Short mmCIF file of C-alpha atoms in Angstrom, two decimals:
data_model
loop_
_atom_site.label_atom_id
_atom_site.label_comp_id
_atom_site.label_asym_id
_atom_site.label_seq_id
_atom_site.Cartn_x
_atom_site.Cartn_y
_atom_site.Cartn_z
CA ASP A 43 3.23 -3.51 -1.95
CA ALA A 44 0.04 -4.41 -3.78
CA GLY A 45 0.46 -5.50 -7.38
CA ILE A 46 -0.39 -2.30 -9.19
CA THR A 47 1.67 -0.81 -11.99
CA GLN A 48 1.22 2.39 -13.95
CA SER A 49 2.71 3.08 -17.35
CA PRO A 50 4.32 5.18 -18.52
CA ARG A 51 5.88 6.76 -15.42
CA HIS A 52 6.71 9.97 -17.23
CA LYS A 53 5.39 11.45 -20.45
CA VAL A 54 5.74 14.71 -22.31
CA THR A 55 3.23 15.33 -25.06
CA GLU A 56 2.06 18.16 -27.25
CA THR A 57 -1.22 20.02 -26.96
CA GLY A 58 -3.94 18.43 -29.04
CA THR A 59 -2.49 14.92 -29.12
CA PRO A 60 -4.25 11.89 -27.64
CA VAL A 61 -2.64 10.22 -24.62
CA THR A 62 -3.42 6.94 -22.90
CA LEU A 63 -2.25 6.00 -19.44
CA ARG A 64 -2.41 2.41 -18.28
CA CYS A 65 -3.06 0.94 -14.86
CA HIS A 66 -2.43 -2.76 -14.44
CA GLN A 67 -3.19 -4.82 -11.32
CA THR A 68 -2.49 -8.40 -10.34
CA GLU A 69 -4.72 -8.42 -7.22
CA ASN A 70 -8.01 -9.22 -8.96
CA HIS A 71 -9.56 -6.26 -7.18
CA ARG A 72 -12.98 -5.10 -8.30
CA TYR A 73 -12.59 -1.35 -7.94
CA MET A 74 -10.14 0.82 -9.82
CA TYR A 75 -9.78 4.60 -9.71
CA TRP A 76 -7.97 7.35 -11.58
CA TYR A 77 -6.98 10.50 -9.68
CA ARG A 78 -5.03 13.58 -10.61
CA GLN A 79 -2.88 15.41 -8.09
CA ASP A 80 -2.16 19.11 -8.42
CA PRO A 81 -0.64 21.53 -5.88
CA GLY A 82 -3.36 22.95 -3.67
CA HIS A 83 -6.01 20.52 -4.89
CA GLY A 84 -5.13 17.24 -3.28
CA LEU A 85 -6.29 14.09 -5.04
CA ARG A 86 -9.26 14.59 -7.32
CA LEU A 87 -11.21 11.68 -8.74
CA ILE A 88 -11.42 11.57 -12.54
CA HIS A 89 -13.19 8.26 -13.20
CA TYR A 90 -13.59 4.98 -11.44
CA SER A 91 -14.62 1.44 -12.29
CA TYR A 92 -16.63 -1.08 -10.27
CA GLY A 93 -16.23 -3.97 -12.67
CA VAL A 94 -15.40 -4.94 -16.23
CA LYS A 95 -17.04 -2.43 -18.55
CA ASP A 96 -18.62 -0.66 -15.54
CA THR A 97 -17.33 2.85 -15.07
CA ASP A 98 -18.55 6.15 -13.67
CA LYS A 99 -17.47 9.77 -13.62
CA GLY A 100 -15.70 11.50 -10.79
CA GLU A 101 -15.53 15.20 -9.97
CA VAL A 102 -13.10 16.21 -12.77
CA SER A 103 -14.03 13.93 -15.68
CA ASP A 104 -14.26 16.52 -18.48
CA GLY A 105 -11.66 15.84 -21.18
CA TYR A 106 -11.02 12.29 -19.99
CA SER A 107 -12.41 8.89 -20.90
CA VAL A 108 -11.73 5.44 -19.48
CA SER A 109 -12.09 1.85 -20.45
CA ARG A 110 -11.93 -1.44 -18.58
CA SER A 111 -12.17 -4.41 -20.88
CA LYS A 112 -10.65 -6.84 -18.35
CA THR A 113 -10.31 -6.91 -14.59
CA GLU A 114 -6.60 -6.18 -14.51
CA ASP A 115 -6.43 -3.13 -16.78
CA PHE A 116 -7.94 0.34 -16.45
CA LEU A 117 -7.03 2.82 -19.17
CA LEU A 118 -7.29 6.60 -18.94
CA THR A 119 -7.39 8.52 -22.23
CA LEU A 120 -6.99 12.21 -22.83
CA GLU A 121 -8.65 12.59 -26.19
CA SER A 122 -6.92 15.89 -26.99
CA ALA A 123 -4.42 16.89 -24.34
CA THR A 124 -4.41 20.47 -23.01
CA SER A 125 -1.89 22.27 -20.80
CA SER A 126 -4.42 22.20 -17.94
CA GLN A 127 -4.08 18.42 -17.91
CA THR A 128 -0.44 18.64 -16.92
CA SER A 129 -0.49 16.79 -13.62
CA VAL A 130 0.53 13.69 -11.71
CA TYR A 131 -1.94 10.88 -12.29
CA PHE A 132 -2.46 8.12 -9.75
CA CYS A 133 -4.32 4.88 -10.19
CA ALA A 134 -5.74 3.12 -7.15
CA ILE A 135 -7.36 -0.28 -6.55
CA SER A 136 -9.51 -1.73 -3.80
CA GLY A 137 -11.12 -5.07 -3.09
CA GLY A 138 -14.61 -6.47 -3.38
CA GLN A 139 -15.91 -5.34 -0.03
CA ALA A 140 -16.92 -1.73 0.38
CA ASN A 141 -14.53 -0.85 3.15
CA THR A 142 -11.20 -2.31 2.14
CA GLU A 143 -8.02 -0.32 1.76
CA ALA A 144 -7.22 1.44 -1.51
CA PHE A 145 -3.68 0.90 -2.82
CA PHE A 146 -2.04 3.42 -5.10
CA GLY A 147 0.23 2.99 -8.08
CA GLN A 148 3.51 4.85 -8.37
CA GLY A 149 1.99 7.68 -10.37
CA THR A 150 2.48 9.04 -13.88
CA ARG A 151 3.86 12.53 -14.37
CA LEU A 152 2.29 13.97 -17.52
CA THR A 153 3.45 17.23 -19.05
CA VAL A 154 1.50 18.80 -21.91
CA VAL A 155 3.51 21.41 -23.81
CA GLY B 59 -21.58 13.82 -4.47
CA GLU B 60 -19.35 13.65 -1.45
CA ASN B 61 -17.35 16.71 -0.40
CA VAL B 62 -14.44 16.42 2.03
CA GLU B 63 -12.88 19.49 3.62
CA GLN B 64 -9.53 19.24 5.41
CA HIS B 65 -7.83 21.67 7.79
CA PRO B 66 -5.28 23.03 8.24
CA SER B 67 -3.52 23.02 4.89
CA THR B 68 -0.14 23.38 6.59
CA LEU B 69 0.91 22.53 10.13
CA SER B 70 4.27 23.10 11.77
CA VAL B 71 5.04 21.52 15.14
CA GLN B 72 8.08 20.99 17.31
CA GLU B 73 9.43 17.48 17.60
CA GLY B 74 7.68 15.71 20.46
CA ASP B 75 4.52 17.81 20.24
CA SER B 76 1.17 16.52 19.06
CA ALA B 77 -0.43 17.24 15.70
CA VAL B 78 -4.14 17.24 14.89
CA ILE B 79 -5.69 17.32 11.43
CA LYS B 80 -9.43 17.68 10.97
CA CYS B 81 -11.81 16.72 8.17
CA THR B 82 -15.50 17.15 7.53
CA TYR B 83 -17.63 15.29 5.02
CA SER B 84 -21.02 15.94 3.50
CA ASP B 85 -22.55 12.56 2.63
CA SER B 86 -24.19 10.98 5.66
CA ALA B 87 -24.09 7.63 3.84
CA SER B 88 -20.26 7.56 3.90
CA ASN B 89 -19.09 4.66 6.04
CA TYR B 90 -15.32 4.35 5.69
CA PHE B 91 -12.70 6.98 6.47
CA PRO B 92 -9.04 6.30 5.68
CA TRP B 93 -6.00 8.50 6.24
CA TYR B 94 -3.04 8.48 3.87
CA LYS B 95 0.51 9.73 4.23
CA GLN B 96 2.41 10.89 1.16
CA GLU B 97 6.12 11.56 1.27
CA LEU B 98 7.72 13.75 -1.36
CA GLY B 99 7.73 12.06 -4.76
CA LYS B 100 6.04 8.93 -3.43
CA ARG B 101 2.59 7.42 -3.67
CA PRO B 102 -0.01 7.91 -0.89
CA GLN B 103 0.01 5.07 1.65
CA LEU B 104 -2.62 4.16 4.20
CA ILE B 105 -1.66 4.83 7.81
CA ILE B 106 -4.96 4.24 9.59
CA ASP B 107 -8.65 3.94 8.82
CA ILE B 108 -11.93 3.91 10.70
CA ARG B 109 -15.36 2.57 9.92
CA SER B 110 -18.64 4.23 10.70
CA ASN B 111 -19.55 1.85 13.51
CA VAL B 112 -16.47 2.85 15.52
CA GLY B 113 -15.81 6.13 17.31
CA GLU B 114 -12.08 5.89 17.81
CA LYS B 115 -9.14 3.80 16.69
CA LYS B 116 -5.52 3.89 17.80
CA ASP B 117 -2.30 2.48 16.40
CA GLN B 118 0.78 3.35 18.45
CA ARG B 119 1.30 7.12 18.09
CA ILE B 120 -1.56 7.58 15.65
CA ALA B 121 -5.26 7.79 16.47
CA VAL B 122 -8.38 8.67 14.54
CA THR B 123 -11.72 9.81 15.93
CA LEU B 124 -15.05 9.90 14.15
CA ASN B 125 -18.17 11.91 15.01
CA LYS B 126 -20.91 10.71 12.68
CA THR B 127 -23.49 13.13 14.01
CA ALA B 128 -21.32 16.13 13.22
CA LYS B 129 -19.82 14.44 10.15
CA HIS B 130 -16.24 15.06 11.06
CA PHE B 131 -13.18 12.96 11.78
CA SER B 132 -9.71 13.78 12.98
CA LEU B 133 -6.17 12.40 12.90
CA HIS B 134 -4.04 12.72 16.02
CA ILE B 135 -0.29 12.12 15.99
CA THR B 136 1.44 12.16 19.37
CA GLU B 137 5.17 12.51 20.12
CA THR B 138 5.85 13.70 16.58
CA GLN B 139 9.18 12.86 14.97
CA PRO B 140 10.94 14.41 11.94
CA GLU B 141 10.01 11.35 9.87
CA ASP B 142 6.35 12.22 10.38
CA SER B 143 6.91 15.20 8.07
CA ALA B 144 4.79 14.57 4.96
CA VAL B 145 1.46 15.43 3.37
CA TYR B 146 -1.53 13.76 4.99
CA PHE B 147 -4.85 13.16 3.26
CA CYS B 148 -8.19 12.21 4.72
CA ALA B 149 -10.83 10.50 2.60
CA ALA B 150 -14.41 9.31 2.77
CA ARG B 151 -16.03 6.43 0.92
CA GLY B 152 -19.67 6.93 0.09
CA ALA B 153 -22.24 6.08 -2.52
CA GLY B 154 -21.09 3.83 -5.33
CA ASN B 155 -17.84 3.11 -3.49
CA MET B 156 -16.40 6.45 -4.60
CA LEU B 157 -13.38 7.47 -2.52
CA THR B 158 -13.21 11.26 -2.13
CA PHE B 159 -10.13 12.96 -0.67
CA GLY B 160 -9.60 16.13 1.27
CA GLY B 161 -7.17 18.77 0.02
CA GLY B 162 -4.25 17.55 2.14
CA THR B 163 -2.21 18.87 5.09
CA ARG B 164 1.50 19.47 4.87
CA LEU B 165 2.93 18.55 8.28
CA MET B 166 6.39 19.82 9.16
CA VAL B 167 8.05 18.53 12.32
CA LYS B 168 10.93 20.70 13.40
CA PRO B 169 13.80 18.99 15.24
#
């Protein structure tokens, strides 16, 4: 498996609290992505990064922010968690060429109560 | 942005039969089309991919076809086995290297 680790793996938090999920890679890959997975919706892109400090929005970015201060780490922050953000979050990485495989992390199950 | 539609959402086949899953995409600039398999509670994993300069690719019991003119691509699994039961996702990579996924197909192979 590619060197990609998500933390935490599980988290329960209260509505209105900030939450940060971490994605760490050891592959030195340029591209990193955050997806959420919900029943009936597949994998929806939240944000992605194409380099250090270079990020862009995906299709469901409202309520989320990201940061990438170094190649190996991509952080996803929920500024004020809501119940609609209860989901499984996956990080993915891919290499420097446009067509290389994307590898997924193990996922983080987030529950907002 | 890119939009990927996937059909059917569920598919039930008898062991040994073939299964076909179809996807369409909207961005004519998309040039890479991977397929992922996700078992229950696991992460998605790549099973096969195809690039825009190729019309078909095969790997043992799995094949993918691409029609760039019509902007659709399909996954074909022959001689299905119970261990093929999973959720399958198609995806398209387009502008800005964004990877957009279809909604998924739950494949059930009945012994």
